[in-house]
PDB file of C-alpha atoms and ligand atoms in Angstrom:
ATOM      1  CA  UNK A   1      71.626 108.771  79.400  1.00  0.00           C
ATOM      2  CA  UNK A   2      68.963 111.487  79.786  1.00  0.00           C
ATOM      3  CA  UNK A   3      69.951 114.775  81.383  1.00  0.00           C
ATOM      4  CA  UNK A   4      67.536 114.330  84.311  1.00  0.00           C
ATOM      5  CA  UNK A   5      69.156 111.021  85.233  1.00  0.00           C
ATOM      6  CA  UNK A   6      72.639 112.566  85.043  1.00  0.00           C
ATOM      7  CA  UNK A   7      71.581 115.478  87.244  1.00  0.00           C
ATOM      8  CA  UNK A   8      70.039 113.034  89.694  1.00  0.00           C
ATOM      9  CA  UNK A   9      73.408 111.305  90.080  1.00  0.00           C
ATOM     10  CA  UNK A  10      75.056 114.668  90.739  1.00  0.00           C
ATOM     11  CA  UNK A  11      73.148 114.893  94.041  1.00  0.00           C
ATOM     12  CA  UNK A  12      75.709 112.598  95.689  1.00  0.00           C
ATOM     13  CA  UNK A  13      78.330 115.356  95.234  1.00  0.00           C
ATOM     14  CA  UNK A  14      78.635 117.726  98.207  1.00  0.00           C
ATOM     15  CA  UNK A  15      81.672 119.917  97.438  1.00  0.00           C
ATOM     16  CA  UNK A  16      81.113 123.524  96.424  1.00  0.00           C
ATOM     17  CA  UNK A  17      84.746 123.754  95.267  1.00  0.00           C
ATOM     18  CA  UNK A  18      87.220 121.308  93.723  1.00  0.00           C
ATOM     19  CA  UNK A  19      90.565 122.060  95.348  1.00  0.00           C
ATOM     20  CA  UNK A  20      92.337 118.701  95.183  1.00  0.00           C
ATOM     21  CA  UNK A  21      91.973 114.957  94.859  1.00  0.00           C
ATOM     22  CA  UNK A  22      93.123 114.716  98.459  1.00  0.00           C
ATOM     23  CA  UNK A  23      89.667 116.002  99.501  1.00  0.00           C
ATOM     24  CA  UNK A  24      87.761 113.450  97.396  1.00  0.00           C
ATOM     25  CA  UNK A  25      86.510 110.037  98.432  1.00  0.00           C
ATOM     26  CA  UNK A  26      86.865 106.971  96.246  1.00  0.00           C
ATOM     27  CA  UNK A  27      83.135 107.192  95.431  1.00  0.00           C
ATOM     28  CA  UNK A  28      83.394 110.855  94.445  1.00  0.00           C
ATOM     29  CA  UNK A  29      86.308 110.127  92.100  1.00  0.00           C
ATOM     30  CA  UNK A  30      84.333 107.314  90.470  1.00  0.00           C
ATOM     31  CA  UNK A  31      81.312 109.617  90.128  1.00  0.00           C
ATOM     32  CA  UNK A  32      83.342 112.209  88.191  1.00  0.00           C
ATOM     33  CA  UNK A  33      84.723 109.508  85.910  1.00  0.00           C
ATOM     34  CA  UNK A  34      81.352 107.920  85.202  1.00  0.00           C
ATOM     35  CA  UNK A  35      79.777 111.290  84.366  1.00  0.00           C
ATOM     36  CA  UNK A  36      82.699 112.071  82.069  1.00  0.00           C
ATOM     37  CA  UNK A  37      82.059 108.789  80.266  1.00  0.00           C
ATOM     38  CA  UNK A  38      78.367 109.556  79.820  1.00  0.00           C
ATOM     39  CA  UNK A  39      78.478 113.239  78.889  1.00  0.00           C
ATOM     40  CA  UNK A  40      79.533 112.656  75.261  1.00  0.00           C
ATOM     41  CA  UNK A  41      76.162 110.915  74.830  1.00  0.00           C
ATOM     42  CA  UNK A  42      74.215 113.994  75.910  1.00  0.00           C
ATOM     43  CA  UNK A  43      72.276 115.232  72.907  1.00  0.00           C
ATOM     44  CA  UNK A  44      71.568 118.932  72.541  1.00  0.00           C
ATOM     45  CA  UNK A  45      70.795 119.787  76.155  1.00  0.00           C
ATOM     46  CA  UNK A  46      72.620 122.761  77.663  1.00  0.00           C
ATOM     47  CA  UNK A  47      72.420 122.296  81.438  1.00  0.00           C
ATOM     48  CA  UNK A  48      74.748 125.224  82.179  1.00  0.00           C
ATOM     49  CA  UNK A  49      72.980 127.769  79.960  1.00  0.00           C
ATOM     50  CA  UNK A  50      73.008 131.158  81.677  1.00  0.00           C
ATOM     51  CA  UNK A  51      76.068 130.299  83.805  1.00  0.00           C
ATOM     52  CA  UNK A  52      79.522 131.769  83.336  1.00  0.00           C
ATOM     53  CA  UNK A  53      83.025 130.313  83.838  1.00  0.00           C
ATOM     54  CA  UNK A  54      85.891 132.650  84.704  1.00  0.00           C
ATOM     55  CA  UNK A  55      89.149 131.168  83.387  1.00  0.00           C
ATOM     56  CA  UNK A  56      91.451 132.857  85.885  1.00  0.00           C
ATOM     57  CA  UNK A  57      94.831 131.601  84.644  1.00  0.00           C
ATOM     58  CA  UNK A  58      97.669 133.591  86.159  1.00  0.00           C
ATOM     59  CA  UNK A  59     100.194 131.008  84.888  1.00  0.00           C
ATOM     60  CA  UNK A  60     100.395 129.820  81.263  1.00  0.00           C
ATOM     61  CA  UNK A  61      98.316 126.896  80.003  1.00  0.00           C
ATOM     62  CA  UNK A  62      97.434 125.323  76.685  1.00  0.00           C
ATOM     63  CA  UNK A  63      95.496 122.147  77.531  1.00  0.00           C
ATOM     64  CA  UNK A  64      93.745 122.968  80.783  1.00  0.00           C
ATOM     65  CA  UNK A  65      92.477 126.408  79.833  1.00  0.00           C
ATOM     66  CA  UNK A  66      91.310 125.354  76.388  1.00  0.00           C
ATOM     67  CA  UNK A  67      89.529 122.276  77.679  1.00  0.00           C
ATOM     68  CA  UNK A  68      87.770 124.196  80.447  1.00  0.00           C
ATOM     69  CA  UNK A  69      86.509 126.582  77.751  1.00  0.00           C
ATOM     70  CA  UNK A  70      85.356 123.762  75.480  1.00  0.00           C
ATOM     71  CA  UNK A  71      83.712 121.916  78.383  1.00  0.00           C
ATOM     72  CA  UNK A  72      81.838 124.981  79.589  1.00  0.00           C
ATOM     73  CA  UNK A  73      80.622 125.861  76.086  1.00  0.00           C
ATOM     74  CA  UNK A  74      79.590 122.274  75.391  1.00  0.00           C
ATOM     75  CA  UNK A  75      77.239 122.487  78.377  1.00  0.00           C
ATOM     76  CA  UNK A  76      75.928 125.928  77.382  1.00  0.00           C
ATOM     77  CA  UNK A  77      77.945 128.172  79.724  1.00  0.00           C
ATOM     78  CA  UNK A  78      79.713 131.385  78.734  1.00  0.00           C
ATOM     79  CA  UNK A  79      83.455 131.768  79.279  1.00  0.00           C
ATOM     80  CA  UNK A  80      85.342 134.812  80.517  1.00  0.00           C
ATOM     81  CA  UNK A  81      89.019 134.530  79.626  1.00  0.00           C
ATOM     82  CA  UNK A  82      91.779 136.360  81.420  1.00  0.00           C
ATOM     83  CA  UNK A  83      95.198 137.498  80.327  1.00  0.00           C
ATOM     84  CA  UNK A  84      97.428 138.359  83.294  1.00  0.00           C
ATOM     85  CA  UNK A  85      99.870 140.353  81.157  1.00  0.00           C
ATOM     86  CA  UNK A  86      97.175 142.794  80.012  1.00  0.00           C
ATOM     87  CA  UNK A  87      95.142 142.823  83.221  1.00  0.00           C
ATOM     88  CA  UNK A  88      95.250 145.196  86.171  1.00  0.00           C
ATOM     89  CA  UNK A  89      97.303 142.608  88.062  1.00  0.00           C
ATOM     90  CA  UNK A  90     100.203 144.408  86.359  1.00  0.00           C
ATOM     91  CA  UNK A  91      99.112 147.597  88.194  1.00  0.00           C
ATOM     92  CA  UNK A  92      99.200 145.832  91.526  1.00  0.00           C
ATOM     93  CA  UNK A  93      95.559 144.757  91.833  1.00  0.00           C
ATOM     94  CA  UNK A  94      95.296 141.809  94.202  1.00  0.00           C
ATOM     95  CA  UNK A  95      94.130 138.295  93.400  1.00  0.00           C
ATOM     96  CA  UNK A  96      91.116 138.795  95.648  1.00  0.00           C
ATOM     97  CA  UNK A  97      90.090 142.115  94.057  1.00  0.00           C
ATOM     98  CA  UNK A  98      90.592 140.721  90.554  1.00  0.00           C
ATOM     99  CA  UNK A  99      88.409 137.693  91.268  1.00  0.00           C
ATOM    100  CA  UNK A 100      85.708 139.687  93.012  1.00  0.00           C
ATOM    101  CA  UNK A 101      85.689 142.313  90.261  1.00  0.00           C
ATOM    102  CA  UNK A 102      85.054 139.725  87.548  1.00  0.00           C
ATOM    103  CA  UNK A 103      82.626 137.868  89.790  1.00  0.00           C
ATOM    104  CA  UNK A 104      80.505 140.992  90.282  1.00  0.00           C
ATOM    105  CA  UNK A 105      79.674 140.720  86.570  1.00  0.00           C
ATOM    106  CA  UNK A 106      78.117 137.324  87.227  1.00  0.00           C
ATOM    107  CA  UNK A 107      80.281 134.228  87.481  1.00  0.00           C
ATOM    108  CA  UNK A 108      79.259 130.756  88.643  1.00  0.00           C
ATOM    109  CA  UNK A 109      82.666 129.028  88.382  1.00  0.00           C
ATOM    110  CA  UNK A 110      86.235 130.278  88.765  1.00  0.00           C
ATOM    111  CA  UNK A 111      88.941 127.968  87.405  1.00  0.00           C
ATOM    112  CA  UNK A 112      92.207 129.287  88.814  1.00  0.00           C
ATOM    113  CA  UNK A 113      95.781 128.445  87.938  1.00  0.00           C
ATOM    114  CA  UNK A 114      98.425 130.092  90.063  1.00  0.00           C
ATOM    115  CA  UNK A 115     102.100 129.616  90.880  1.00  0.00           C
ATOM    116  CA  UNK A 116     101.445 129.706  94.625  1.00  0.00           C
ATOM    117  CA  UNK A 117     100.323 126.525  96.353  1.00  0.00           C
ATOM    118  CA  UNK A 118      97.098 127.259  98.206  1.00  0.00           C
ATOM    119  CA  UNK A 119      95.900 130.134  95.978  1.00  0.00           C
ATOM    120  CA  UNK A 120      92.652 128.295  95.026  1.00  0.00           C
ATOM    121  CA  UNK A 121      91.888 127.456  98.676  1.00  0.00           C
ATOM    122  CA  UNK A 122      92.555 131.079  99.625  1.00  0.00           C
ATOM    123  CA  UNK A 123      90.246 132.322  96.872  1.00  0.00           C
ATOM    124  CA  UNK A 124      87.495 129.864  97.769  1.00  0.00           C
ATOM    125  CA  UNK A 125      87.094 131.626 101.105  1.00  0.00           C
ATOM    126  CA  UNK A 126      86.689 135.044  99.466  1.00  0.00           C
ATOM    127  CA  UNK A 127      84.376 134.555  96.493  1.00  0.00           C
ATOM    128  CA  UNK A 128      80.851 133.328  95.956  1.00  0.00           C
ATOM    129  CA  UNK A 129      81.508 131.206  92.860  1.00  0.00           C
ATOM    130  CA  UNK A 130      82.640 127.568  92.839  1.00  0.00           C
ATOM    131  CA  UNK A 131      86.434 127.540  92.696  1.00  0.00           C
ATOM    132  CA  UNK A 132      88.229 124.851  90.691  1.00  0.00           C
ATOM    133  CA  UNK A 133      91.940 124.310  91.147  1.00  0.00           C
ATOM    134  CA  UNK A 134      93.438 124.291  87.647  1.00  0.00           C
ATOM    135  CA  UNK A 135      96.946 123.832  89.070  1.00  0.00           C
ATOM    136  CA  UNK A 136      98.532 125.589  92.067  1.00  0.00           C
ATOM    137  CA  UNK A 137     102.292 125.616  92.517  1.00  0.00           C
ATOM    138  CA  UNK A 138     103.562 122.152  93.382  1.00  0.00           C
ATOM    139  CA  UNK A 139     100.390 121.347  95.311  1.00  0.00           C
ATOM    140  CA  UNK A 140      97.586 119.866  93.192  1.00  0.00           C
ATOM    141  CA  UNK A 141      96.092 119.671  89.700  1.00  0.00           C
ATOM    142  CA  UNK A 142      92.975 117.600  90.384  1.00  0.00           C
ATOM    143  CA  UNK A 143      91.329 117.669  86.965  1.00  0.00           C
ATOM    144  CA  UNK A 144      94.594 116.446  85.409  1.00  0.00           C
ATOM    145  CA  UNK A 145      94.657 113.418  87.730  1.00  0.00           C
ATOM    146  CA  UNK A 146      90.988 112.702  87.010  1.00  0.00           C
ATOM    147  CA  UNK A 147      91.546 112.761  83.246  1.00  0.00           C
ATOM    148  CA  UNK A 148      94.604 110.559  83.733  1.00  0.00           C
ATOM    149  CA  UNK A 149      92.468 108.020  85.609  1.00  0.00           C
ATOM    150  CA  UNK A 150      89.845 108.070  82.879  1.00  0.00           C
ATOM    151  CA  UNK A 151      92.566 107.400  80.309  1.00  0.00           C
ATOM    152  CA  UNK A 152      93.962 104.476  82.340  1.00  0.00           C
ATOM    153  CA  UNK A 153      90.478 103.000  82.620  1.00  0.00           C
ATOM    154  CA  UNK A 154      89.903 103.341  78.865  1.00  0.00           C
ATOM    155  CA  UNK A 155      93.224 101.787  77.928  1.00  0.00           C
ATOM    156  CA  UNK A 156      93.752  99.198  80.670  1.00  0.00           C
ATOM    157  CA  UNK A 157      90.143  98.345  81.487  1.00  0.00           C
ATOM    158  CA  UNK A 158      90.390  98.884  85.219  1.00  0.00           C
ATOM    159  CA  UNK A 159      91.015 101.476  87.876  1.00  0.00           C
ATOM    160  CA  UNK A 160      92.446  99.454  90.713  1.00  0.00           C
ATOM    161  CA  UNK A 161      95.280  96.968  91.073  1.00  0.00           C
ATOM    162  CA  UNK A 162      97.443  98.921  88.627  1.00  0.00           C
ATOM    163  CA  UNK A 163     101.150  99.517  89.131  1.00  0.00           C
ATOM    164  CA  UNK A 164     101.910 103.104  88.214  1.00  0.00           C
ATOM    165  CA  UNK A 165     105.349 104.718  88.016  1.00  0.00           C
ATOM    166  CA  UNK A 166     105.452 108.506  88.291  1.00  0.00           C
ATOM    167  CA  UNK A 167     108.809 109.434  86.791  1.00  0.00           C
ATOM    168  CA  UNK A 168     110.961 112.535  87.014  1.00  0.00           C
ATOM    169  CA  UNK A 169     110.545 115.874  88.676  1.00  0.00           C
ATOM    170  CA  UNK A 170     108.199 114.838  91.480  1.00  0.00           C
ATOM    171  CA  UNK A 171     109.395 117.669  93.721  1.00  0.00           C
ATOM    172  CA  UNK A 172     107.841 120.377  91.571  1.00  0.00           C
ATOM    173  CA  UNK A 173     104.905 118.371  90.237  1.00  0.00           C
ATOM    174  CA  UNK A 174     101.308 119.091  91.237  1.00  0.00           C
ATOM    175  CA  UNK A 175     100.309 116.406  88.727  1.00  0.00           C
ATOM    176  CA  UNK A 176     102.308 113.822  90.691  1.00  0.00           C
ATOM    177  CA  UNK A 177     100.640 114.751  93.961  1.00  0.00           C
ATOM    178  CA  UNK A 178      97.076 114.736  92.613  1.00  0.00           C
ATOM    179  CA  UNK A 179      97.720 111.411  90.883  1.00  0.00           C
ATOM    180  CA  UNK A 180      99.332 109.888  93.959  1.00  0.00           C
ATOM    181  CA  UNK A 181      96.385 110.767  96.235  1.00  0.00           C
ATOM    182  CA  UNK A 182      93.766 109.641  93.715  1.00  0.00           C
ATOM    183  CA  UNK A 183      95.492 106.442  92.549  1.00  0.00           C
ATOM    184  CA  UNK A 184      96.020 105.202  96.073  1.00  0.00           C
ATOM    185  CA  UNK A 185      92.399 105.867  97.053  1.00  0.00           C
ATOM    186  CA  UNK A 186      91.384 103.545  94.231  1.00  0.00           C
ATOM    187  CA  UNK A 187      93.740 100.761  95.352  1.00  0.00           C
ATOM    188  CA  UNK A 188      96.673 101.168  92.971  1.00  0.00           C
ATOM    189  CA  UNK A 189     100.399 100.858  93.702  1.00  0.00           C
ATOM    190  CA  UNK A 190     102.374 103.998  92.965  1.00  0.00           C
ATOM    191  CA  UNK A 191     106.178 104.220  92.747  1.00  0.00           C
ATOM    192  CA  UNK A 192     107.995 107.547  92.556  1.00  0.00           C
ATOM    193  CA  UNK A 193     110.990 107.270  90.223  1.00  0.00           C
ATOM    194  CA  UNK A 194     113.698 109.886  89.806  1.00  0.00           C
ATOM    195  CA  UNK A 195     116.914 111.324  91.213  1.00  0.00           C
ATOM    196  CA  UNK A 196     116.887 111.723  94.993  1.00  0.00           C
ATOM    197  CA  UNK A 197     117.066 115.517  94.628  1.00  0.00           C
ATOM    198  CA  UNK A 198     113.754 115.528  92.742  1.00  0.00           C
ATOM    199  CA  UNK A 199     111.834 112.876  94.690  1.00  0.00           C
ATOM    200  CA  UNK A 200     110.715 113.981  98.151  1.00  0.00           C
ATOM    201  CA  UNK A 201     110.661 111.149 100.693  1.00  0.00           C
ATOM    202  CA  UNK A 202     107.819 112.693 102.710  1.00  0.00           C
ATOM    203  CA  UNK A 203     105.090 111.793 100.208  1.00  0.00           C
ATOM    204  CA  UNK A 204     104.904 108.326 101.735  1.00  0.00           C
ATOM    205  CA  UNK A 205     105.165 106.334  98.482  1.00  0.00           C
ATOM    206  CA  UNK A 206     107.890 103.821  97.549  1.00  0.00           C
ATOM    207  CA  UNK A 207     110.816 105.500  95.809  1.00  0.00           C
ATOM    208  CA  UNK A 208     113.063 104.059  93.096  1.00  0.00           C
ATOM    209  CA  UNK A 209     116.086 105.532  91.361  1.00  0.00           C
ATOM    210  CA  UNK A 210     116.140 102.790  88.729  1.00  0.00           C
ATOM    211  CA  UNK A 211     114.049 103.710  85.689  1.00  0.00           C
ATOM    212  CA  UNK A 212     115.030 100.588  83.729  1.00  0.00           C
ATOM    213  CA  UNK A 213     113.621  98.358  86.446  1.00  0.00           C
ATOM    214  CA  UNK A 214     110.490 100.517  86.766  1.00  0.00           C
ATOM    215  CA  UNK A 215     109.804 100.161  83.043  1.00  0.00           C
ATOM    216  CA  UNK A 216     109.787  96.379  83.409  1.00  0.00           C
ATOM    217  CA  UNK A 217     107.502  96.345  86.443  1.00  0.00           C
ATOM    218  CA  UNK A 218     104.721  98.869  85.835  1.00  0.00           C
ATOM    219  CA  UNK A 219     101.478  99.002  83.846  1.00  0.00           C
ATOM    220  CA  UNK A 220     101.626 102.779  83.525  1.00  0.00           C
ATOM    221  CA  UNK A 221     104.710 104.929  83.102  1.00  0.00           C
ATOM    222  CA  UNK A 222     103.841 108.568  83.611  1.00  0.00           C
ATOM    223  CA  UNK A 223     106.716 110.811  82.562  1.00  0.00           C
ATOM    224  CA  UNK A 224     106.675 114.222  84.210  1.00  0.00           C
ATOM    225  CA  UNK A 225     107.957 117.412  82.725  1.00  0.00           C
ATOM    226  CA  UNK A 226     111.298 118.546  84.045  1.00  0.00           C
ATOM    227  CA  UNK A 227     110.206 121.977  85.291  1.00  0.00           C
ATOM    228  CA  UNK A 228     113.295 123.887  84.266  1.00  0.00           C
ATOM    229  CA  UNK A 229     111.593 127.209  85.035  1.00  0.00           C
ATOM    230  CA  UNK A 230     111.234 126.217  88.702  1.00  0.00           C
ATOM    231  CA  UNK A 231     114.807 124.945  89.159  1.00  0.00           C
ATOM    232  CA  UNK A 232     117.086 127.487  90.749  1.00  0.00           C
ATOM    233  CA  UNK A 233     119.431 125.202  92.682  1.00  0.00           C
ATOM    234  CA  UNK A 234     121.212 122.720  90.420  1.00  0.00           C
ATOM    235  CA  UNK A 235     119.155 119.663  91.351  1.00  0.00           C
ATOM    236  CA  UNK A 236     120.786 117.480  88.701  1.00  0.00           C
ATOM    237  CA  UNK A 237     124.249 117.746  87.165  1.00  0.00           C
ATOM    238  CA  UNK A 238     123.307 118.318  83.518  1.00  0.00           C
ATOM    239  CA  UNK A 239     120.570 117.633  80.970  1.00  0.00           C
ATOM    240  CA  UNK A 240     122.531 114.809  79.221  1.00  0.00           C
ATOM    241  CA  UNK A 241     123.093 113.192  82.625  1.00  0.00           C
ATOM    242  CA  UNK A 242     119.368 113.427  83.428  1.00  0.00           C
ATOM    243  CA  UNK A 243     118.410 111.897  80.088  1.00  0.00           C
ATOM    244  CA  UNK A 244     120.892 109.079  80.595  1.00  0.00           C
ATOM    245  CA  UNK A 245     119.377 107.990  83.873  1.00  0.00           C
ATOM    246  CA  UNK A 246     115.757 109.191  83.765  1.00  0.00           C
ATOM    247  CA  UNK A 247     114.791 109.923  80.154  1.00  0.00           C
ATOM    248  CA  UNK A 248     112.349 107.654  78.308  1.00  0.00           C
ATOM    249  CA  UNK A 249     114.715 107.251  75.384  1.00  0.00           C
ATOM    250  CA  UNK A 250     114.180 105.267  72.177  1.00  0.00           C
ATOM    251  CA  UNK A 251     116.272 102.443  73.630  1.00  0.00           C
ATOM    252  CA  UNK A 252     114.189 102.312  76.801  1.00  0.00           C
ATOM    253  CA  UNK A 253     110.966 102.338  74.770  1.00  0.00           C
ATOM    254  CA  UNK A 254     112.018  98.957  73.383  1.00  0.00           C
ATOM    255  CA  UNK A 255     112.318  97.536  76.906  1.00  0.00           C
ATOM    256  CA  UNK A 256     108.737  98.305  78.005  1.00  0.00           C
ATOM    257  CA  UNK A 257     106.616  95.371  79.131  1.00  0.00           C
ATOM    258  CA  UNK A 258     103.816  94.304  76.793  1.00  0.00           C
ATOM    259  CA  UNK A 259     100.719  96.365  77.503  1.00  0.00           C
ATOM    260  CA  UNK A 260     102.446  99.139  79.451  1.00  0.00           C
ATOM    261  CA  UNK A 261     101.196 102.580  78.482  1.00  0.00           C
ATOM    262  CA  UNK A 262     103.131 105.843  78.390  1.00  0.00           C
ATOM    263  CA  UNK A 263     101.511 108.962  79.801  1.00  0.00           C
ATOM    264  CA  UNK A 264     102.635 112.579  80.076  1.00  0.00           C
ATOM    265  CA  UNK A 265     100.519 115.501  81.271  1.00  0.00           C
ATOM    266  CA  UNK A 266     102.206 117.893  78.841  1.00  0.00           C
ATOM    267  CA  UNK A 267     103.761 120.126  77.865  1.00  0.00           C
ATOM    268  CA  UNK A 268     106.596 117.754  76.957  1.00  0.00           C
ATOM    269  CA  UNK A 269     110.292 118.512  76.748  1.00  0.00           C
ATOM    270  CA  UNK A 270     110.950 116.244  73.760  1.00  0.00           C
ATOM    271  CA  UNK A 271     114.451 114.836  73.907  1.00  0.00           C
ATOM    272  CA  UNK A 272     114.664 115.486  77.626  1.00  0.00           C
ATOM    273  CA  UNK A 273     112.324 113.471  79.894  1.00  0.00           C
ATOM    274  CA  UNK A 274     110.737 111.786  76.846  1.00  0.00           C
ATOM    275  CA  UNK A 275     112.051 111.036  73.375  1.00  0.00           C
ATOM    276  CA  UNK A 276     110.046 111.828  70.259  1.00  0.00           C
ATOM    277  CA  UNK A 277     109.927 108.085  69.516  1.00  0.00           C
ATOM    278  CA  UNK A 278     108.302 107.341  72.883  1.00  0.00           C
ATOM    279  CA  UNK A 279     105.918 110.305  72.751  1.00  0.00           C
ATOM    280  CA  UNK A 280     104.654 109.328  69.299  1.00  0.00           C
ATOM    281  CA  UNK A 281     104.687 105.549  69.751  1.00  0.00           C
ATOM    282  CA  UNK A 282     101.640 103.310  69.865  1.00  0.00           C
ATOM    283  CA  UNK A 283     102.234 102.937  73.622  1.00  0.00           C
ATOM    284  CA  UNK A 284     101.662 106.645  74.125  1.00  0.00           C
ATOM    285  CA  UNK A 285      98.214 107.813  75.258  1.00  0.00           C
ATOM    286  CA  UNK A 286      99.214 111.450  75.611  1.00  0.00           C
ATOM    287  CA  UNK A 287      96.639 112.825  73.165  1.00  0.00           C
ATOM    288  CA  UNK A 288      93.938 110.584  74.680  1.00  0.00           C
ATOM    289  CA  UNK A 289      94.688 112.297  77.983  1.00  0.00           C
ATOM    290  CA  UNK A 290      94.121 115.687  76.362  1.00  0.00           C
ATOM    291  CA  UNK A 291      90.837 114.611  74.748  1.00  0.00           C
ATOM    292  CA  UNK A 292      89.548 113.186  78.028  1.00  0.00           C
ATOM    293  CA  UNK A 293      90.271 116.496  79.725  1.00  0.00           C
ATOM    294  CA  UNK A 294      87.272 118.113  78.051  1.00  0.00           C
ATOM    295  CA  UNK A 295      84.822 115.561  79.460  1.00  0.00           C
ATOM    296  CA  UNK A 296      86.379 115.450  82.923  1.00  0.00           C
ATOM    297  CA  UNK A 297      86.106 119.237  83.152  1.00  0.00           C
ATOM    298  CA  UNK A 298      82.531 119.137  81.846  1.00  0.00           C
ATOM    299  CA  UNK A 299      81.689 116.545  84.528  1.00  0.00           C
ATOM    300  CA  UNK A 300      83.261 118.717  87.231  1.00  0.00           C
ATOM    301  CA  UNK A 301      81.355 121.824  86.111  1.00  0.00           C
ATOM    302  CA  UNK A 302      78.088 119.876  86.056  1.00  0.00           C
ATOM    303  CA  UNK A 303      78.666 118.436  89.533  1.00  0.00           C
ATOM    304  CA  UNK A 304      79.575 121.805  91.039  1.00  0.00           C
ATOM    305  CA  UNK A 305      76.546 123.417  89.400  1.00  0.00           C
ATOM    306  CA  UNK A 306      74.216 121.127  91.279  1.00  0.00           C
ATOM    307  CA  UNK A 307      75.520 121.883  94.789  1.00  0.00           C
ATOM    308  CA  UNK A 308      72.782 123.851  96.491  1.00  0.00           C
ATOM    309  CA  UNK A 309      70.666 123.779  93.312  1.00  0.00           C
TER     310      UNK A 309
HETATM  311  N1  LIG B   1      98.784 119.407  81.747  1.00  0.00           N
HETATM  312  C1  LIG B   1      98.637 120.737  81.819  1.00  0.00           C
HETATM  313  O1  LIG B   1      98.252 121.292  82.860  1.00  0.00           O
HETATM  314  O2  LIG B   1      98.913 121.381  80.653  1.00  0.00           O
HETATM  315  P1  LIG B   1      98.764 122.948  80.423  1.00  0.00           P
HETATM  316  O3  LIG B   1      99.811 123.619  81.277  1.00  0.00           O
HETATM  317  O4  LIG B   1      98.965 123.166  78.961  1.00  0.00           O
HETATM  318  O5  LIG B   1      97.379 123.346  80.878  1.00  0.00           O
END
């Protein structure tokens, strides 16, 4: 598709910031996905030439940060990277002053990852650039859910009527929340599977504590990382106990229904929530998820660039 036609379709998008899938309509989600499917066909045009992305990652990241950089550069934008450990955050500079300092050098987009839920929303009220939530606490990780949807569509051929099991540490998972909001808007059934200490009841989705049954009944099994760094209160008795009841082990891999796909947002704890055999099996679409992240993030940058253009 020609660039002009793609930009024309961006006019339906009205959000200056992308803070969560909770804020998006079904049509807006489908718009992001369709642009992400078409952007690889863009020839040599650079629609974001002269714009700059600030990768404001205060928490670690491999996939999200790298794919934002690749997406921005693919569309012609420059990227400003940020290292919290060597920044003036260590001298007590605030989030607001850090963002506004970098922004004063000319920034169109700020992709922020932060341990505090709500940090991107807070920042969006203080800066002039378009703020993208690249993961905030246990709140949301919208671009992850969008790339997950794109991967489901690629592999299963549809985006509604799917039965999706989100498995594991739901309590600490922003990926689970963004997927739950987005999947339900598109008409999918979502089940939260895990120990009762890690599956909050207030999310309003059906809960199961029986992984073996879930594996037999779902089209998508999304294993979530056990966030050991966020666990202070012993929320499960021991790692072997967790694996026994909620790990996607080699034995459980054999019990998957035909056609069921295995997803994981990464990084994985191999041998804990997912076995090496499951992660590397032909049911696994984990690396497809990563590859799709570049195009989802490119689509988001393009859409945000057109607001008020
Ligand atoms: N899925 C995800 O957010 O991975 P990173 O922490 O590596 O960005």
